[in-house]
Amino acid sequence: MPGRRDVLKGLGAGVGLAGASIAGLIYRADGMTQALRYGPGEPGPDVGSALEPTLQCEAGRLTTAQTEGPFYTPKTPERRDIRAALHGGVTLVVAGRVLDTQCRPVPGAVLDFWQTDHTGRYDNHGYCYRGHQRTDADGRFELLTVRPVKYQALGVWRTPHIHVKAQGASTRMLTTQLYLPDEQESNSRDFIFHESLLMTMLEGDASAQRARFDFVLADA
Ligand code: FE
């Protein structure tokens, strides 16, 4: 039985119409969502950063789900900084909260992030730009990463995005993708992009750009 990576390698080798149509199936397969291997549990360490008090939450309005795509790797390391040891690109800090349908914080929820590096490549052999974390006692998370960039893989062109799976002890698992608001042109060309998944850019500084996103998860 070929593994997923062998299949991907095979697809990569055979770039063409066949590859493109298979890629289309993979990207459109809404039901193709692998479960998280680490259950929600105790809250993670205090995030400690200041979050604006206004929640991006409207009671009962769930965060939009999206396909996980072909590049998810399970069993990621638990960490908030998913950058490679030697990384290029622009540092991006994404912070926010995981909330239930009543906009209450969900402590101990698991968030598993994955994305490309600053050249548009996924690490499909290791865990660079992959990692999971648990929300703190206030339902807060903080991701340290670099700005993802647009890429083309398996015949599909993608606007910059961060993939994520999220689950609390009493919520369903959400699989979705987050987008950058200052990539309007790329976003408008992407057939998966959804406006409700735009992060809010906050004031950054010379060392990092900052963004905010709050997740609202369905009850289990
Ligand atoms: Fe992707």
XYZ file of C-alpha atoms and ligand atoms in Angstrom:
221
model
C 0.000 0.000 0.000
C 1.558 3.327 -0.976
C 1.557 5.929 1.773
C 0.096 9.387 1.363
C 3.522 10.847 0.675
C 4.183 8.289 -2.049
C 0.876 9.184 -3.610
C 1.707 12.896 -3.399
C 5.149 12.267 -4.858
C 3.550 10.323 -7.676
C 1.097 13.120 -8.313
C 3.895 15.664 -8.248
C 5.857 13.645 -10.792
C 2.912 13.428 -13.135
C 1.928 17.070 -13.348
C -0.707 17.342 -16.004
C -4.387 16.932 -16.618
C -4.661 13.708 -14.634
C -2.872 15.255 -11.668
C -5.020 18.359 -11.856
C -8.278 16.419 -11.816
C -7.165 14.269 -8.875
C -6.045 17.414 -7.060
C -9.452 18.934 -7.712
C -11.066 15.927 -6.046
C -8.723 16.136 -3.060
C -9.324 19.849 -2.531
C -13.077 19.536 -2.937
C -13.508 16.496 -0.695
C -15.287 18.193 2.215
C -15.679 14.916 4.079
C -11.973 14.123 3.949
C -11.032 15.287 7.420
C -8.665 13.350 9.611
C -9.473 13.467 13.324
C -7.076 15.051 15.788
C -4.794 12.538 17.516
C -4.607 14.534 20.754
C -7.786 15.115 22.689
C -8.703 18.398 24.316
C -7.684 18.516 27.972
C -6.040 20.722 30.544
C -5.559 24.367 29.539
C -2.197 25.286 28.093
C 0.116 27.848 29.705
C -1.178 31.403 29.989
C -0.865 33.210 26.662
C -0.193 36.446 28.465
C -0.522 38.740 25.469
C -3.111 41.487 25.437
C -6.095 40.696 23.264
C -8.559 43.360 22.316
C -11.679 42.870 24.416
C -14.063 42.789 21.458
C -14.772 39.204 20.558
C -15.229 38.253 16.928
C -18.270 36.256 17.908
C -21.991 36.367 17.311
C -23.938 33.818 19.364
C -24.831 30.785 17.262
C -22.706 31.818 14.245
C -20.116 29.129 13.661
C -16.720 29.540 12.046
C -16.936 28.352 8.439
C -15.485 24.888 7.824
C -13.212 24.200 4.842
C -11.443 21.232 3.300
C -8.220 20.134 4.979
C -6.517 19.739 1.578
C -3.835 17.136 0.858
C -1.035 18.257 3.197
C -2.180 17.528 6.758
C 0.248 15.538 8.914
C -1.062 14.127 12.215
C 0.863 13.787 15.490
C 2.435 17.229 15.339
C 4.612 18.549 18.174
C 2.895 20.588 20.894
C 4.229 24.146 20.571
C 3.092 27.690 19.897
C 6.064 28.616 17.717
C 5.873 26.542 14.529
C 8.664 28.350 12.674
C 11.602 26.389 11.337
C 14.851 26.889 13.247
C 16.342 28.768 10.298
C 13.500 30.599 8.702
C 13.044 33.456 6.309
C 9.983 35.498 5.649
C 8.004 37.878 7.813
C 7.153 36.797 11.351
C 3.411 36.657 11.939
C 1.773 36.307 15.351
C -1.839 35.148 15.251
C -3.764 35.376 18.511
C -7.391 34.939 19.466
C -9.840 32.827 21.355
C -11.709 29.579 20.900
C -15.372 30.131 21.809
C -18.500 28.009 22.060
C -21.799 28.882 20.361
C -22.679 31.196 23.266
C -19.368 33.076 22.815
C -17.936 31.591 26.008
C -14.185 30.854 26.024
C -13.202 27.194 25.639
C -10.144 26.419 27.802
C -7.981 23.440 26.882
C -9.177 23.316 23.258
C -6.654 21.864 20.821
C -5.611 23.872 17.762
C -3.462 22.081 15.196
C -1.934 24.477 12.638
C -0.091 23.797 9.400
C 1.030 26.003 6.520
C 3.729 26.576 3.904
C 7.052 28.221 4.577
C 7.795 31.658 3.118
C 8.571 30.100 -0.276
C 5.221 28.325 -0.580
C 6.401 24.810 0.302
C 4.927 22.360 2.835
C 7.218 20.199 4.902
C 5.666 16.804 4.100
C 8.484 14.832 5.723
C 8.931 16.670 9.020
C 7.078 19.162 11.168
C 8.315 22.589 10.108
C 5.359 24.987 10.169
C 3.231 22.354 11.889
C 2.256 22.205 15.531
C -0.626 21.941 17.963
C -1.335 23.879 21.131
C -4.006 24.072 23.842
C -5.927 27.234 24.654
C -5.226 28.732 28.072
C -7.717 29.088 30.946
C -9.297 32.045 29.090
C -9.631 30.142 25.817
C -6.767 32.109 24.279
C -4.198 30.849 21.810
C -1.134 32.421 20.256
C 0.592 31.153 17.123
C 4.089 32.274 16.155
C 4.761 31.660 12.500
C 5.758 33.399 9.275
C 3.442 34.864 6.692
C 2.339 32.070 4.376
C 2.606 32.807 0.649
C 0.616 31.786 -2.429
C 1.512 28.466 -4.017
C 0.585 26.017 -6.718
C 0.417 22.335 -5.827
C -1.078 19.351 -7.644
C -2.387 21.725 -10.301
C -4.289 23.902 -7.819
C -3.371 27.554 -7.232
C -3.830 28.827 -3.675
C -3.875 32.234 -2.030
C -1.820 32.500 1.208
C -3.563 30.657 4.059
C -3.034 28.872 7.365
C -4.735 25.509 7.866
C -6.131 24.613 11.270
C -8.110 21.939 13.066
C -9.747 22.956 16.346
C -11.638 21.008 18.981
C -12.757 21.607 22.555
C -13.829 18.988 25.119
C -17.516 19.685 24.392
C -17.315 20.808 20.775
C -17.115 19.184 17.391
C -13.856 19.256 15.484
C -13.575 22.131 13.032
C -11.263 21.992 10.023
C -10.739 25.288 8.249
C -8.259 27.807 6.776
C -7.404 31.409 7.700
C -6.640 34.161 5.191
C -4.818 37.495 5.102
C -6.891 40.640 4.440
C -4.048 42.403 2.598
C -3.980 39.757 -0.152
C -7.162 40.886 -1.907
C -6.041 40.081 -5.445
C -4.811 36.584 -4.573
C -7.857 35.926 -2.410
C -10.212 36.836 -5.259
C -8.504 34.261 -7.548
C -8.795 31.366 -5.079
C -11.818 29.057 -5.398
C -11.594 27.915 -1.754
C -11.186 31.385 -0.153
C -14.015 32.537 2.110
C -14.325 36.113 3.366
C -15.551 35.086 6.824
C -12.156 33.465 7.420
C -10.144 36.659 7.023
C -7.943 37.430 10.000
C -7.977 40.977 11.360
C -4.585 42.645 11.096
C -3.532 44.451 14.274
C -0.780 46.944 14.861
C 2.539 45.147 14.538
C 6.080 46.345 14.931
C 9.423 45.944 13.196
C 9.836 42.398 14.497
C 6.419 40.951 13.639
C 3.050 41.443 12.005
C 0.073 40.664 14.239
C -3.328 39.250 13.442
C -6.447 38.241 15.352
C -8.971 35.472 14.789
C -11.594 34.013 17.107
C -12.981 30.529 16.416
C -16.585 29.589 17.233
C -17.032 25.817 17.453
C -20.244 23.781 17.237
C -21.472 21.897 20.302
C -20.598 18.212 20.345
Fe -2.684 24.689 1.847
